[in-house]
Coordinates of N, CA and C in Angstrom, one line a residue:
M28 N 69.3 75.2 46.6 CA 68.7 74.6 45.3 C 68.3 73.2 45.6
L29 N 67.1 72.9 45.1 CA 66.6 71.6 45.3 C 67.0 70.7 44.1
M30 N 67.7 69.6 44.3 CA 68.1 68.7 43.3 C 67.1 67.6 43.1
R31 N 66.8 67.3 41.8 CA 65.9 66.2 41.5 C 66.5 65.3 40.5
S32 N 66.4 64.0 40.6 CA 67.0 63.0 39.7 C 66.0 62.5 38.8
F33 N 66.4 62.5 37.5 CA 65.5 61.9 36.4 C 66.3 60.9 35.6
A34 N 65.6 60.1 34.8 CA 66.3 59.2 33.9 C 65.5 59.2 32.6
G35 N 66.3 59.1 31.5 CA 65.6 59.2 30.2 C 66.3 58.3 29.2
G36 N 65.6 58.1 28.1 CA 66.1 57.3 27.0 C 66.0 57.9 25.7
V37 N 67.1 57.7 24.9 CA 67.1 58.0 23.5 C 66.8 56.7 22.8
V38 N 65.6 56.4 22.5 CA 65.2 55.0 22.1 C 65.1 55.0 20.5
F39 N 65.9 54.1 20.0 CA 65.9 53.9 18.5 C 65.3 52.6 18.0
S40 N 64.7 52.7 16.9 CA 64.2 51.6 16.1 C 64.6 51.8 14.7
G41 N 65.7 51.2 14.3 CA 66.2 51.5 12.9 C 66.6 53.0 12.8
D42 N 66.1 53.7 11.8 CA 66.4 55.1 11.6 C 65.4 56.0 12.3
K43 N 64.7 55.5 13.3 CA 63.6 56.3 14.0 C 64.0 56.4 15.5
V44 N 63.5 57.5 16.1 CA 63.7 57.8 17.5 C 62.4 58.1 18.1
L45 N 62.2 57.6 19.4 CA 61.0 57.8 20.1 C 60.9 59.2 20.7
L46 N 59.9 59.9 20.4 CA 59.6 61.3 20.9 C 58.3 61.4 21.5
F47 N 58.1 62.3 22.4 CA 56.7 62.6 22.9 C 56.5 64.1 22.8
K48 N 55.2 64.4 22.7 CA 54.8 65.8 22.6 C 54.1 66.1 24.0
N49 N 54.6 67.1 24.7 CA 54.1 67.4 26.0 C 52.8 68.3 25.9
E50 N 52.4 68.7 27.1 CA 51.2 69.5 27.2 C 51.3 70.9 26.5
R51 N 52.6 71.4 26.4 CA 52.8 72.7 25.8 C 53.1 72.5 24.3
N52 N 52.8 71.3 23.8 CA 53.0 71.0 22.3 C 54.4 71.0 21.9
E53 N 55.4 70.7 22.8 CA 56.8 70.6 22.5 C 57.2 69.1 22.4
W54 N 58.0 68.9 21.3 CA 58.5 67.5 21.1 C 59.8 67.4 21.9
M55 N 59.9 66.3 22.6 CA 61.1 66.0 23.5 C 61.3 64.5 23.6
L56 N 62.5 64.2 24.2 CA 62.8 62.8 24.5 C 62.1 62.4 25.8
P57 N 61.7 61.1 25.9 CA 61.0 60.6 27.1 C 62.0 60.6 28.3
R58 N 61.5 61.1 29.4 CA 62.3 61.0 30.7 C 61.3 61.1 31.8
G59 N 61.8 60.8 33.0 CA 60.9 60.8 34.1 C 61.6 60.8 35.4
K60 N 61.0 61.3 36.5 CA 61.5 61.3 37.8 C 61.8 59.9 38.4
M61 N 62.9 59.8 39.0 CA 63.3 58.5 39.6 C 62.6 58.3 41.0
H62 N 62.2 57.1 41.3 CA 61.7 56.8 42.6 C 62.8 56.8 43.6
D63 N 62.5 57.0 44.9 CA 63.6 56.9 45.9 C 64.2 55.5 45.9
G64 N 65.5 55.4 45.9 CA 66.3 54.2 45.9 C 66.4 53.5 44.6
E65 N 65.8 54.1 43.5 CA 65.8 53.5 42.2 C 67.1 53.9 41.5
I66 N 67.7 52.9 40.7 CA 68.9 53.3 40.0 C 68.4 53.8 38.6
S67 N 69.2 54.7 38.0 CA 68.8 55.4 36.8 C 68.5 54.5 35.6
S68 N 69.3 53.4 35.4 CA 69.0 52.5 34.3 C 67.7 51.8 34.4
E69 N 67.3 51.4 35.6 CA 66.0 50.8 35.9 C 64.9 51.8 35.6
A70 N 65.1 53.0 36.1 CA 64.1 54.1 36.0 C 63.9 54.4 34.5
A71 N 64.9 54.5 33.7 CA 64.8 54.8 32.3 C 63.9 53.7 31.6
V72 N 64.2 52.5 31.8 CA 63.5 51.4 31.2 C 62.0 51.4 31.7
R73 N 61.8 51.6 33.0 CA 60.5 51.7 33.5 C 59.7 52.8 32.9
R74 N 60.3 54.0 32.9 CA 59.5 55.2 32.3 C 59.1 55.0 30.9
I75 N 60.0 54.4 30.1 CA 59.7 54.2 28.7 C 58.5 53.2 28.6
M76 N 58.6 52.1 29.4 CA 57.5 51.1 29.4 C 56.2 51.7 29.8
E77 N 56.2 52.5 30.9 CA 55.0 53.1 31.5 C 54.4 54.1 30.5
E78 N 55.2 54.9 29.9 CA 54.7 56.0 29.0 C 54.3 55.5 27.6
S79 N 55.0 54.4 27.1 CA 54.8 54.0 25.7 C 54.3 52.6 25.5
G80 N 54.6 51.7 26.5 CA 54.3 50.3 26.4 C 55.4 49.6 25.6
I81 N 56.4 50.3 25.2 CA 57.5 49.7 24.4 C 58.6 49.1 25.4
A82 N 58.9 47.8 25.1 CA 60.0 47.2 25.8 C 61.3 47.6 25.2
T83 N 62.3 47.9 26.0 CA 63.6 48.4 25.5 C 64.7 47.7 26.2
E84 N 65.9 47.9 25.6 CA 67.1 47.4 26.2 C 68.1 48.6 26.1
I85 N 68.9 48.8 27.2 CA 69.9 49.8 27.2 C 71.1 49.2 26.5
I86 N 71.7 50.0 25.5 CA 72.8 49.6 24.8 C 74.1 50.4 25.1
Y87 N 73.9 51.6 25.7 CA 75.0 52.4 26.0 C 74.5 53.6 26.9
T88 N 75.4 54.2 27.7 CA 75.1 55.3 28.5 C 75.4 56.6 27.6
A89 N 74.4 57.5 27.5 CA 74.6 58.7 26.7 C 75.2 59.8 27.5
G90 N 75.0 59.9 28.8 CA 75.5 61.0 29.6 C 74.5 61.6 30.5
Q91 N 74.8 62.8 31.0 CA 73.9 63.5 31.9 C 73.7 64.9 31.4
T92 N 72.5 65.4 31.7 CA 72.2 66.8 31.5 C 71.7 67.4 32.8
N93 N 71.9 68.7 33.0 CA 71.4 69.4 34.1 C 70.5 70.6 33.6
Y94 N 69.4 70.8 34.2 CA 68.5 71.8 33.8 C 68.1 72.6 35.1
E95 N 68.6 73.9 35.2 CA 68.3 74.7 36.4 C 67.2 75.7 36.0
F96 N 66.3 75.9 37.0 CA 65.2 76.8 36.8 C 64.7 77.3 38.2
S97 N 64.0 78.4 38.2 CA 63.3 78.8 39.4 C 61.8 78.6 39.2
S98 N 61.3 78.0 40.3 CA 59.9 77.7 40.3 C 59.1 78.8 40.9
T99 N 58.2 79.4 40.1 CA 57.3 80.4 40.6 C 56.3 79.9 41.6
T100 N 55.9 78.7 41.4 CA 55.0 78.0 42.3 C 55.6 77.8 43.7
H101 N 56.8 77.2 43.7 CA 57.5 76.8 44.9 C 58.4 77.9 45.5
K102 N 58.6 78.9 44.7 CA 59.5 80.0 45.1 C 60.9 79.6 45.5
K103 N 61.5 78.6 44.8 CA 62.8 78.2 45.0 C 63.5 77.7 43.7
P104 N 64.8 77.7 43.7 CA 65.5 77.2 42.5 C 65.5 75.6 42.5
F105 N 65.5 75.0 41.3 CA 65.5 73.6 41.1 C 66.6 73.3 40.2
C106 N 67.2 72.1 40.3 CA 68.1 71.5 39.3 C 67.6 70.1 39.0
N107 N 67.2 69.9 37.8 CA 66.9 68.5 37.3 C 68.1 67.9 36.7
K108 N 68.6 66.8 37.3 CA 69.7 66.1 36.8 C 69.2 64.8 36.1
T109 N 69.4 64.7 34.8 CA 68.9 63.6 34.0 C 70.0 62.7 33.5
T110 N 70.0 61.4 33.8 CA 70.9 60.5 33.3 C 70.3 59.8 32.0
W111 N 71.0 59.9 30.9 CA 70.4 59.4 29.6 C 71.0 58.1 29.2
Y112 N 70.2 57.3 28.5 CA 70.7 56.0 28.0 C 70.3 55.9 26.5
I113 N 71.2 55.4 25.7 CA 70.9 55.0 24.4 C 70.2 53.6 24.5
M114 N 69.0 53.6 23.9 CA 68.2 52.3 24.0 C 67.7 51.9 22.7
K115 N 67.4 50.6 22.6 CA 66.9 50.0 21.4 C 65.5 49.4 21.7
S116 N 64.6 49.7 20.8 CA 63.2 49.1 21.0 C 63.3 47.6 20.7
L117 N 62.6 46.8 21.6 CA 62.6 45.4 21.4 C 61.3 45.0 20.8
D118 N 60.4 46.0 20.5 CA 59.1 45.7 19.9 C 59.3 46.0 18.4
E119 N 59.4 45.0 17.6 CA 59.6 45.2 16.2 C 58.6 46.0 15.4
E120 N 57.3 46.0 15.9 CA 56.3 46.7 15.3 C 56.1 48.1 15.9
N121 N 56.8 48.4 17.0 CA 56.7 49.7 17.6 C 55.3 50.1 17.9
K122 N 54.5 49.2 18.4 CA 53.1 49.5 18.8 C 53.1 50.3 20.1
I123 N 52.9 51.5 20.0 CA 52.9 52.4 21.2 C 51.5 52.4 21.8
M124 N 51.4 52.1 23.2 CA 50.1 52.2 23.8 C 49.5 53.6 23.7
K125 N 48.3 53.6 23.4 CA 47.6 54.9 23.2 C 46.9 55.2 24.6
I126 N 47.7 55.7 25.5 CA 47.2 56.1 26.8 C 46.9 57.6 26.8
R127 N 45.7 57.8 27.1 CA 45.2 59.2 27.2 C 44.8 59.5 28.7
R128 N 45.6 60.3 29.3 CA 45.3 60.6 30.7 C 44.3 61.8 30.7
K129 N 43.5 61.9 31.7 CA 42.6 63.0 31.8 C 43.3 64.3 31.6
N130 N 42.7 65.2 30.8 CA 43.2 66.5 30.5 C 44.7 66.5 30.0
S131 N 45.1 65.4 29.3 CA 46.4 65.4 28.8 C 46.4 65.4 27.3
S132 N 47.4 66.1 26.7 CA 47.5 66.1 25.3 C 48.8 65.5 24.8
R133 N 49.4 64.7 25.8 CA 50.6 64.0 25.5 C 50.4 63.0 24.3
F134 N 51.5 62.9 23.5 CA 51.4 62.0 22.4 C 52.8 61.5 22.2
M135 N 53.0 60.2 21.9 CA 54.3 59.6 21.6 C 54.3 58.9 20.3
D136 N 55.5 58.9 19.6 CA 55.6 58.2 18.3 C 57.1 58.1 18.0
F137 N 57.4 57.1 17.1 CA 58.7 56.9 16.5 C 58.7 57.8 15.3
V138 N 59.8 58.7 15.2 CA 59.9 59.6 14.1 C 61.3 59.4 13.5
K139 N 61.4 59.6 12.2 CA 62.7 59.5 11.5 C 63.6 60.5 12.2
V140 N 64.9 60.1 12.4 CA 65.9 60.9 13.1 C 66.0 62.3 12.4
D141 N 66.1 62.4 11.1 CA 66.2 63.7 10.4 C 65.0 64.6 10.7
E142 N 63.8 64.0 10.7 CA 62.6 64.8 11.0 C 62.6 65.2 12.5
A143 N 63.0 64.3 13.3 CA 63.1 64.6 14.8 C 63.9 65.8 15.1
M144 N 65.0 66.0 14.3 CA 65.9 67.1 14.6 C 65.2 68.4 14.3
N145 N 64.2 68.4 13.4 CA 63.4 69.6 13.2 C 62.3 69.8 14.1
L146 N 61.8 68.7 14.7 CA 60.6 68.8 15.6 C 61.0 69.2 17.1
I147 N 62.2 68.7 17.5 CA 62.6 68.8 18.9 C 62.8 70.3 19.3
N148 N 62.2 70.7 20.3 CA 62.4 72.1 20.8 C 63.7 72.4 21.5
S149 N 64.1 71.4 22.3 CA 65.3 71.6 23.2 C 66.6 71.4 22.5
G150 N 67.5 72.3 22.6 CA 68.9 72.1 22.0 C 69.6 70.9 22.7
H151 N 69.4 70.7 24.0 CA 70.0 69.6 24.7 C 69.5 68.3 24.0
D152 N 68.2 68.2 23.8 CA 67.6 67.0 23.3 C 68.0 66.7 21.8
R153 N 68.1 67.8 21.0 CA 68.6 67.6 19.7 C 70.1 67.1 19.7
S154 N 70.9 67.7 20.5 CA 72.3 67.2 20.6 C 72.3 65.7 21.0
L155 N 71.5 65.4 22.0 CA 71.5 64.0 22.5 C 71.1 63.0 21.4
V156 N 70.1 63.4 20.6 CA 69.6 62.6 19.5 C 70.7 62.4 18.5
S157 N 71.4 63.5 18.1 CA 72.4 63.5 17.1 C 73.6 62.6 17.5
L158 N 74.1 62.9 18.7 CA 75.3 62.1 19.2 C 74.9 60.6 19.5
S159 N 73.7 60.4 20.0 CA 73.3 59.1 20.3 C 73.0 58.2 19.1
Y160 N 72.5 58.9 18.1 CA 72.2 58.1 16.8 C 73.6 57.7 16.2
R161 N 74.6 58.6 16.2 CA 75.9 58.2 15.7 C 76.4 56.9 16.4
K162 N 76.3 57.0 17.8 CA 76.8 55.9 18.6 C 76.0 54.6 18.3
Y163 N 74.7 54.8 18.2 CA 73.8 53.6 18.0 C 74.1 53.0 16.7
R164 N 74.3 53.8 15.6 CA 74.7 53.2 14.3 C 76.1 52.5 14.4
E165 N 77.0 53.1 15.1 CA 78.3 52.5 15.2 C 78.2 51.1 15.9
L166 N 77.5 51.1 17.0 CA 77.3 49.8 17.8 C 76.6 48.8 16.9
E167 N 75.6 49.2 16.2 CA 74.9 48.3 15.3 C 75.8 47.7 14.2
Q168 N 76.6 48.6 13.6 CA 77.6 48.1 12.6 C 78.6 47.2 13.2
N169 N 79.1 47.5 14.3 CA 80.1 46.6 15.0 C 79.5 45.3 15.3
K170 N 78.2 45.3 15.8 CA 77.5 44.0 16.1 C 77.3 43.2 14.8
E171 N 76.9 43.9 13.7 CA 76.8 43.2 12.4 C 78.1 42.6 11.9
C172 N 79.1 43.4 12.1 CA 80.5 43.0 11.6 C 81.0 41.8 12.4
N173 N 80.7 41.8 13.8 CA 81.1 40.7 14.6 C 80.3 39.5 14.2
L174 N 79.0 39.6 13.9 CA 78.2 38.5 13.5 C 78.7 37.9 12.2
N175 N 79.1 38.7 11.3 CA 79.5 38.2 10.0 C 81.0 37.8 10.0
K176 N 81.7 38.2 11.0 CA 83.2 37.9 11.2 C 84.0 38.4 10.0
K177 N 83.4 39.3 9.3 CA 84.2 40.0 8.1 C 84.0 41.5 8.2
C178 N 84.9 42.2 7.7 CA 84.8 43.6 7.7 C 85.0 44.1 6.3
N179 N 84.3 45.1 5.9 CA 84.5 45.8 4.6 C 85.6 46.9 4.8
L180 N 86.1 47.4 3.7 CA 87.2 48.4 3.8 C 86.7 49.6 4.6
D181 N 85.4 49.9 4.5 CA 84.9 51.1 5.1 C 84.6 51.0 6.6
K182 N 85.0 49.9 7.2 CA 84.7 49.7 8.6 C 86.0 49.9 9.5
K183 N 85.9 49.6 10.7 CA 87.0 49.9 11.6 C 88.4 49.2 11.2
C184 N 88.3 48.1 10.5 CA 89.5 47.4 10.1 C 90.4 48.3 9.3
D185 N 89.9 49.3 8.6 CA 90.7 50.2 7.8 C 91.8 50.9 8.6
L186 N 91.4 51.3 9.8 CA 92.4 52.0 10.7 C 93.5 51.0 11.0
A187 N 93.2 49.8 11.4 CA 94.2 48.8 11.7 C 95.1 48.5 10.6
K188 N 94.4 48.3 9.4 CA 95.2 47.9 8.2 C 96.0 49.1 7.7
S189 N 95.6 50.3 7.9 CA 96.4 51.4 7.4 C 97.5 51.8 8.3
R190 N 97.7 51.2 9.4 CA 98.8 51.5 10.3 C 100.2 51.3 9.6
D191 N 100.3 50.2 8.8 CA 101.5 49.9 8.2 C 101.2 49.9 6.7
L192 N 101.4 50.9 6.0 CA 101.1 51.0 4.5 C 102.0 50.2 3.7
N193 N 103.2 49.8 4.2 CA 104.1 49.0 3.4 C 103.7 47.5 3.4
K194 N 102.9 47.1 4.3 CA 102.4 45.7 4.2 C 101.3 45.5 3.3
E195 N 101.2 44.3 2.7 CA 100.0 44.0 1.9 C 99.1 43.2 2.7
Y196 N 97.8 43.3 2.5 CA 96.8 42.7 3.2 C 95.8 41.9 2.3
D197 N 95.5 40.7 2.8 CA 94.5 39.9 2.1 C 93.1 40.4 2.6
L198 N 92.3 41.1 1.8 CA 91.1 41.7 2.3 C 90.0 40.7 2.5
D199 N 90.2 39.5 2.1 CA 89.2 38.4 2.3 C 89.4 37.8 3.7
K200 N 90.5 38.0 4.4 CA 90.7 37.4 5.7 C 89.8 38.1 6.7
E201 N 89.6 37.3 7.8 CA 88.7 37.8 8.9 C 89.4 39.0 9.6
C202 N 88.6 39.8 10.1 CA 89.1 41.0 10.8 C 88.8 40.9 12.3
D203 N 89.8 41.1 13.1 CA 89.6 41.1 14.6 C 89.3 42.4 15.1
L204 N 88.0 42.6 15.4 CA 87.5 43.9 15.9 C 87.8 44.1 17.4
S205 N 88.3 43.1 18.1 CA 88.5 43.2 19.5 C 89.7 44.1 19.8
K206 N 90.6 44.3 18.8 CA 91.7 45.2 19.0 C 91.4 46.6 18.7
E207 N 91.5 47.4 19.7 CA 91.3 48.8 19.6 C 92.7 49.5 19.6
Y208 N 92.9 50.5 18.8 CA 94.2 51.2 18.8 C 94.1 52.6 19.4
D209 N 95.0 52.9 20.3 CA 95.0 54.2 20.9 C 96.0 55.0 20.0
L210 N 95.4 55.9 19.2 CA 96.3 56.7 18.3 C 97.2 57.6 19.0
N211 N 96.9 58.1 20.2 CA 97.8 58.9 20.9 C 99.0 58.1 21.4
K212 N 98.8 56.9 21.8 CA 99.9 56.0 22.2 C 100.7 55.5 21.0
E213 N 100.0 55.1 19.9 CA 100.7 54.5 18.7 C 101.6 55.6 18.1
Y214 N 101.1 56.8 18.0 CA 101.8 57.8 17.2 C 102.4 58.9 18.1
A215 N 102.3 58.7 19.4 CA 102.8 59.7 20.3 C 102.4 61.1 19.9
L216 N 101.1 61.3 19.8 CA 100.6 62.7 19.4 C 100.7 63.6 20.6
N217 N 101.3 64.7 20.5 CA 101.4 65.6 21.6 C 100.7 66.9 21.2

């Protein structure tokens, strides 16, 4: 089996995700083959820039997917291993380059996440968008909370404050988000 390495991005801008429509009219996440010696994070950023003209930053690793298939052209099995990254658009206006290659019907655009879930053909890509969007929102909320140095009751501080229900808490005090609690350790869950 011939192994090929790819890198891709789940690129968000607010409540929108970057998708492209391929030659078969299928909506999918942007990804591309890695160059020899290239690391996956660099390849993901490069591919997004090449395909869309959008500058991005990686904010988290989303994981890996493997896609195995037999090539009728090459008469051998292939495995495409893709490393995925949750990325954020650095272009506030999300102006995507309108690059039309010869004989290409490819098209890219930012689409609302809810709409994207209906457009995407691949189950893997839908799962990646769903899970990555949750993580993206969590990271954005934590960033906002750290910037404000305050937490609302509906944020992570609730877990810390609810650990001891007999204590009273002043909700106006600052919340330290740097403390993470391991529930398995704290409550010896078996």
